[in-house]
Coordinates of C-alpha atoms in Angstrom, one line a residue:
M550 CA -5.1 -9.6 -10.5
G551 CA -6.2 -11.8 -7.7
H552 CA -9.2 -14.0 -7.4
G553 CA -12.5 -12.6 -6.1
T554 CA -13.2 -9.1 -7.4
G555 CA -9.7 -8.7 -8.8
P556 CA -10.7 -8.9 -12.5
E557 CA -13.5 -6.3 -12.0
L558 CA -11.2 -3.9 -10.3
A559 CA -8.5 -4.4 -12.9
D560 CA -10.9 -3.4 -15.6
I561 CA -11.9 -0.3 -13.6
F562 CA -8.3 0.7 -13.1
E563 CA -7.5 0.4 -16.8
R564 CA -10.7 2.4 -17.7
V565 CA -9.9 5.3 -15.4
L566 CA -6.2 5.4 -16.3
N567 CA -7.2 5.5 -20.0
A568 CA -9.6 8.4 -19.3
F569 CA -6.7 10.5 -18.0
A570 CA -4.3 9.3 -20.7
A571 CA -6.7 10.4 -23.4
S572 CA -6.4 14.0 -22.3
R573 CA -2.8 14.3 -21.5
P574 CA -1.3 17.8 -21.5
D575 CA 1.1 16.8 -24.3
G576 CA -1.9 16.1 -26.5
S577 CA -1.3 12.4 -26.9
D578 CA -4.3 10.1 -26.6
G579 CA -2.6 6.8 -26.4
A580 CA -4.0 5.6 -29.7
D581 CA -0.7 6.0 -31.6
G582 CA 1.5 4.3 -29.1
S583 CA 2.5 7.5 -27.2
G584 CA 0.1 6.9 -24.4
V585 CA 0.0 4.4 -21.6
D586 CA 0.6 0.7 -22.1
V587 CA -1.1 -1.6 -19.6
V588 CA 0.3 -5.1 -19.3
R589 CA -1.5 -7.7 -17.2
S590 CA 0.2 -10.6 -15.5
P591 CA -0.7 -13.9 -17.2
R592 CA -1.4 -15.5 -13.8
L593 CA -4.6 -15.1 -11.7
Y594 CA -3.2 -15.1 -8.2
H595 CA -5.1 -16.8 -5.3
S596 CA -7.0 -15.0 -2.6
Y597 CA -7.1 -16.6 0.8
V598 CA -10.7 -17.7 0.1
S599 CA -9.8 -19.4 -3.2
L600 CA -6.9 -21.2 -1.6
R601 CA -9.2 -22.6 1.1
R602 CA -11.7 -23.7 -1.4
G603 CA -11.0 -27.4 -2.1
H604 CA -7.3 -27.4 -1.2
D605 CA -5.6 -29.3 1.6
V606 CA -2.6 -27.9 3.6
A607 CA 0.0 -29.4 1.2
A608 CA -1.8 -27.9 -1.9
T609 CA -2.2 -24.5 -0.1
Q610 CA 1.5 -24.5 0.7
R611 CA 2.4 -25.4 -2.9
L612 CA 0.1 -22.8 -4.5
T613 CA 1.2 -20.1 -2.0
A614 CA 4.8 -20.7 -3.1
E615 CA 4.0 -20.8 -6.8
D616 CA 2.1 -17.5 -6.6
A617 CA 4.9 -15.8 -4.7
E618 CA 7.6 -17.1 -7.2
H619 CA 5.6 -16.0 -10.2
Y620 CA 4.7 -12.5 -8.9
E621 CA 8.3 -11.9 -7.8
A622 CA 9.7 -12.9 -11.2
W623 CA 7.1 -10.8 -13.0
C624 CA 8.0 -7.7 -10.9
R625 CA 11.7 -8.2 -11.6
E626 CA 10.9 -8.6 -15.4
L627 CA 8.9 -5.4 -15.5
A628 CA 11.5 -3.4 -13.6
G629 CA 14.2 -4.7 -15.9
R630 CA 12.1 -3.3 -18.9
G631 CA 11.9 0.1 -17.2
T632 CA 8.4 -0.2 -15.8
T633 CA 7.9 2.2 -12.8
A634 CA 4.4 1.3 -11.6
V635 CA 2.3 -1.8 -10.9
F636 CA -1.3 -1.9 -9.8
R637 CA -2.3 -5.0 -7.8
T638 CA -5.7 -6.2 -6.5
A639 CA -5.8 -8.2 -3.3
I640 CA -4.1 -11.6 -3.2
N641 CA -3.3 -14.1 -0.5
A642 CA -1.3 -12.3 2.1
Q643 CA 1.1 -15.2 2.7
S644 CA 2.2 -15.2 -0.9
L645 CA 2.4 -11.4 -0.9
Y646 CA 4.6 -11.1 2.1
L647 CA 7.0 -13.7 0.7
V648 CA 7.4 -11.3 -2.2
R649 CA 7.7 -8.3 0.1
R650 CA 10.7 -9.8 1.8
R651 CA 12.4 -10.8 -1.4
L652 CA 11.9 -7.3 -3.0
R653 CA 12.6 -5.5 0.3
A654 CA 9.3 -3.6 0.2
V655 CA 8.0 -0.8 2.4
K656 CA 4.4 0.4 2.4
V657 CA 4.0 4.2 2.6
D658 CA 0.8 6.0 3.6
L659 CA 0.4 9.7 4.3
L660 CA -2.5 10.4 6.7
T661 CA -3.8 13.9 7.3
A662 CA -6.6 15.4 9.4
D663 CA -7.3 18.7 11.2
G664 CA -4.1 20.3 9.9
R665 CA -1.9 17.5 11.1
S666 CA -0.1 14.9 9.1
L667 CA 1.4 11.5 9.9
L668 CA 3.7 9.6 7.5
L669 CA 3.4 5.9 8.2
V670 CA 6.2 3.6 6.7
R671 CA 5.5 -0.1 7.2
D672 CA 8.5 -2.4 7.2
Q673 CA 7.4 -5.3 5.0
A674 CA 10.9 -6.6 4.4
Q675 CA 11.5 -8.4 7.7
G676 CA 9.8 -9.8 10.7
F677 CA 7.0 -12.3 11.4
Y678 CA 4.9 -11.5 8.3
T679 CA 7.8 -12.5 6.0
G680 CA 8.7 -15.7 7.7
E681 CA 9.0 -19.2 6.2
N682 CA 6.9 -22.2 7.5
T683 CA 8.2 -25.7 8.2
H684 CA 5.5 -28.3 8.6
V685 CA 5.5 -31.6 10.6
P686 CA 2.4 -33.5 11.7
G687 CA 0.5 -31.3 14.1
E688 CA 3.0 -28.5 14.2
V689 CA 4.1 -25.5 12.1
T690 CA 7.4 -23.7 12.8
R691 CA 7.8 -20.2 11.4
T692 CA 11.3 -18.8 11.0
L693 CA 11.9 -15.0 10.5
T694 CA 14.8 -12.6 10.3
F695 CA 15.7 -9.1 11.2
S696 CA 18.9 -7.5 9.9
H697 CA 21.0 -4.3 10.4
E698 CA 21.2 -3.9 6.6
I699 CA 17.5 -4.0 6.0
T700 CA 16.6 -1.9 9.0
G701 CA 19.0 0.8 7.7
A702 CA 17.5 0.7 4.2
V703 CA 14.0 1.1 5.6
V704 CA 15.0 4.0 7.9
E705 CA 16.9 5.8 5.1
H706 CA 13.9 5.5 2.7
A707 CA 11.5 6.7 5.4
L708 CA 13.6 9.8 6.0
E709 CA 13.8 10.4 2.2
R710 CA 10.0 10.2 1.9
A711 CA 9.6 12.5 5.0
R712 CA 11.8 15.1 3.4
R713 CA 9.8 14.9 0.1
T714 CA 6.5 15.1 2.0
W715 CA 7.6 18.1 4.2
P716 CA 10.1 19.9 1.9
D717 CA 10.9 22.6 4.4
G718 CA 12.8 19.9 6.3
R719 CA 10.8 20.1 9.6
I720 CA 10.0 16.6 10.9
G721 CA 8.1 16.8 14.3
R722 CA 9.2 13.4 15.6
I723 CA 10.6 10.1 14.3
V724 CA 9.2 7.1 16.1
M725 CA 9.8 3.4 15.5
A726 CA 7.3 0.8 16.7
Y727 CA 8.9 -2.6 16.9
K728 CA 9.0 -5.6 19.2
F729 CA 12.7 -4.8 19.7
H730 CA 12.7 -6.2 23.3
L731 CA 12.6 -9.7 21.8
L732 CA 15.9 -9.3 19.9
D733 CA 18.5 -9.4 22.7
G734 CA 19.2 -5.6 22.4
A735 CA 20.4 -5.9 18.8
F736 CA 17.6 -3.9 17.1
D737 CA 17.8 -0.9 19.4
A738 CA 21.6 -0.9 19.0
W739 CA 21.2 -0.8 15.2
V740 CA 18.8 2.1 15.5
A741 CA 21.2 4.0 17.9
E742 CA 23.9 3.6 15.3
L743 CA 21.6 4.8 12.5
S744 CA 20.5 7.8 14.5
E745 CA 24.1 8.9 15.0
R746 CA 25.1 8.3 11.4
L747 CA 22.1 10.0 9.9
G748 CA 22.1 12.9 12.3
V749 CA 18.5 12.5 13.5
R750 CA 16.8 11.6 16.7
I751 CA 15.0 8.3 16.4
E752 CA 12.9 7.0 19.3
V753 CA 12.2 3.3 19.5
F754 CA 9.2 2.1 21.4
Q755 CA 7.4 -1.2 21.9
P756 CA 4.1 -1.1 20.1
D757 CA 2.0 -1.1 23.3
T758 CA 3.8 2.1 24.4
V759 CA 3.1 3.8 21.1
N760 CA -0.6 2.8 21.5
R761 CA -0.7 4.2 25.1
N762 CA 0.9 7.5 23.9
L763 CA -1.4 7.7 21.0
L764 CA -4.5 7.4 23.2
A765 CA -3.2 9.7 25.9
H766 CA -1.5 12.4 24.0
G767 CA -1.9 11.8 20.2
L768 CA 1.2 12.2 18.0
P769 CA 2.6 15.6 17.1
D770 CA 2.2 17.0 13.6
R771 CA 4.6 15.7 11.1
T772 CA 5.3 12.5 12.9
L773 CA 7.3 10.0 10.9
L774 CA 6.2 6.6 12.2
I775 CA 8.3 3.6 11.0
A776 CA 6.7 0.4 12.2
G777 CA 7.0 -3.3 12.0
N778 CA 4.3 -4.8 9.9
E779 CA 3.0 -7.0 12.8
W780 CA 1.7 -3.8 14.6
A781 CA 1.2 -1.4 11.7
D782 CA -1.2 -3.8 9.8
I783 CA -3.5 -4.1 12.8
M784 CA -3.3 -0.5 13.8
H785 CA -3.9 1.0 10.4
V786 CA -7.6 1.4 11.0
M787 CA -6.9 3.1 14.4
L788 CA -4.4 5.5 12.8
L789 CA -6.9 6.3 10.0
D790 CA -9.5 7.1 12.7
R791 CA -7.0 9.6 14.3
Y792 CA -5.3 11.0 11.2
G793 CA -7.3 9.9 8.2
S794 CA -10.4 11.5 6.7
D795 CA -11.7 8.4 4.9
R796 CA -12.6 4.8 5.4
Q797 CA -9.9 2.1 4.9
E798 CA -12.0 0.5 2.1
N799 CA -11.8 3.8 0.1
R800 CA -8.0 4.1 0.3
C801 CA -5.1 3.0 -1.7
T802 CA -1.5 2.8 -0.6
E803 CA 1.9 2.4 -2.3
N804 CA 4.6 -0.2 -1.8
V805 CA 8.2 0.7 -2.7
C806 CA 10.7 -1.9 -3.6
L807 CA 14.1 -1.2 -2.0
D808 CA 15.9 -4.1 -3.7
P809 CA 18.5 -2.2 -5.8
A810 CA 17.6 -4.2 -8.9
L811 CA 14.0 -2.9 -8.6
R812 CA 14.7 0.6 -7.4
G813 CA 12.0 2.9 -8.6
L814 CA 9.3 0.2 -9.0
V815 CA 6.2 1.2 -7.0
E816 CA 3.2 -1.0 -6.5
Y817 CA -0.2 0.6 -5.9
Q818 CA -2.8 -1.5 -4.1
T819 CA -6.3 -1.2 -2.8
V820 CA -6.4 -1.4 1.0
H821 CA -9.5 -3.6 1.1
G822 CA -9.4 -7.3 0.6
S823 CA -10.5 -9.5 -2.3
A824 CA -14.2 -9.5 -1.4
D825 CA -14.7 -12.9 -3.0
D826 CA -18.4 -12.9 -1.8
L827 CA -19.0 -9.9 -4.2
A828 CA -17.3 -11.4 -7.2
G829 CA -19.4 -11.0 -10.4
R830 CA -22.2 -9.1 -8.6
N831 CA -21.1 -5.6 -9.7
L832 CA -21.2 -4.4 -6.1
V833 CA -17.5 -4.0 -5.1
N834 CA -16.5 -0.5 -3.9
P835 CA -14.3 1.0 -6.7
V836 CA -13.1 4.1 -4.9
A837 CA -9.7 2.8 -3.8
T838 CA -9.0 1.5 -7.4
V839 CA -10.0 4.9 -8.9
R840 CA -7.6 6.6 -6.6
A841 CA -4.8 4.2 -7.4
A842 CA -5.4 4.9 -11.2
A843 CA -5.2 8.6 -10.5
L844 CA -1.9 8.3 -8.6
V845 CA -0.4 6.2 -11.4
A846 CA -1.7 8.6 -14.0
E847 CA -0.2 11.6 -12.2
H848 CA 3.1 10.2 -11.0
H849 CA 4.0 7.7 -13.8
A850 CA 2.0 8.6 -16.9
G851 CA 2.4 12.3 -17.4
C852 CA -1.0 13.4 -16.3
P853 CA -0.6 16.3 -13.8
G854 CA -3.7 17.1 -11.8
A855 CA -5.2 13.6 -12.0
V856 CA -5.3 13.2 -8.3
A857 CA -7.0 16.6 -7.7
A858 CA -9.5 16.0 -10.5
T859 CA -10.3 12.6 -9.0
E860 CA -10.8 13.9 -5.5
A861 CA -13.1 16.7 -6.8
A862 CA -15.2 14.2 -8.8
L863 CA -15.5 11.9 -5.8
A864 CA -16.6 14.8 -3.7
V865 CA -19.4 15.5 -6.2
L866 CA -20.5 11.9 -6.2
D867 CA -20.5 11.9 -2.4
E868 CA -22.8 15.0 -2.4
R869 CA -25.1 13.3 -4.8
G870 CA -25.2 10.1 -2.8
V871 CA -23.7 8.0 -5.6
R872 CA -22.1 5.1 -3.8
T873 CA -22.0 1.4 -3.5
P874 CA -24.0 -0.5 -0.8
D875 CA -21.0 -0.9 1.6
L876 CA -21.0 2.9 1.9
G877 CA -24.7 3.1 2.5
G878 CA -25.7 3.7 -1.2
R879 CA -27.8 1.8 -3.7
H880 CA -25.6 2.1 -6.8
S881 CA -23.7 -0.7 -8.6
T882 CA -19.9 -0.6 -9.2
S883 CA -20.4 0.4 -12.8
D884 CA -22.9 3.1 -11.9
V885 CA -20.3 4.7 -9.6
V886 CA -17.5 4.5 -12.2
D887 CA -19.8 5.8 -15.0
A888 CA -20.8 8.7 -12.9
L889 CA -17.2 9.4 -11.9
I890 CA -16.0 9.4 -15.5
D891 CA -18.8 11.7 -16.5
T892 CA -18.0 14.0 -13.6
L893 CA -14.2 14.1 -14.0
D894 CA -12.8 17.4 -14.9
V895 CA -9.9 15.8 -16.7
P896 CA -6.9 18.1 -17.0
G897 CA -6.0 19.0 -20.5
P898 CA -3.8 21.5 -22.3
G899 CA -4.1 24.9 -20.6
S900 CA -6.6 23.6 -17.9
V901 CA -6.6 25.1 -14.4
L902 CA -6.3 22.4 -11.8
R903 CA -8.6 22.3 -8.8
D904 CA -7.2 21.9 -5.3
A905 CA -8.1 18.7 -3.5
A906 CA -6.6 16.5 -0.8
L907 CA -3.8 14.2 -1.9
V908 CA -4.5 10.6 -1.4
G909 CA -1.5 8.3 -0.9
G910 CA 1.2 10.9 -0.6
P911 CA 3.7 12.4 -3.0

């Protein structure tokens, strides 16, 4: 949990997850230890707003490092105990991306619209976002790294995810959007070697070229887009506009740790920020958190159909106009969650699952 609305969203996540666990197809209800165990980190991590509140630069630097070190250690401990899923609310991005580099994380988001699909894989393991700062009076120097090894790991995971997403093996195009022209030709040389070794055609473009092509021609169906975080973070809203069917604030995404010691640990997150201004007001949008709980239930907690059931329930709520003020509604957070729980057609033994759009990808 992070500051701001983190504690409220953590409670929502746990409540929705438990609703699915209570009706698992194997008949276990979680009360006898056979259900889902939810473990919370003992630390409340800072948001950017809470860091800026009453802290000078030196204190911000120290707290950022402490949050990163604690969260990294906690993820490693969980992975060592066999945990496969983590849910995280918004925390200070600088701390988060220090952890992303150390755990070699990629963010994966499947966007679909009008019969087309785009698999976006964001490289969070290297580049400007993962840099380290050195301070002297009146100046900050940020040092960052790119490597052949990490680039290869990111590309290999992206191809693995694309083949799982499109199991017939047809990938329309593989595009990489990086500021490769600033790396003395090393990055595109690495990609050329990877393309030959992996037996696939990988096209590397500067981000502005990808933007131009997107505006002029769109991207073909089944595009695998592997991108540096510097560009992908900014462009996510634009890509959702072209390929997504929902607002950014309603979405969750997954982050996969590629560090061999954490292989298999997946972190699910809300896409929206910490919303510190809404903390304690019972007005934060819960949709992304609900979707994250459904993904964890289905992919990690033995609850098949959780995603479809959640999408069906959200569609009913949308038809009824049950939504928080940021979506134009008049309902509180708890009103929306109560209505969703009441509406959920929770899969149980022998139930027939309803079809609905998958959120977050397989």
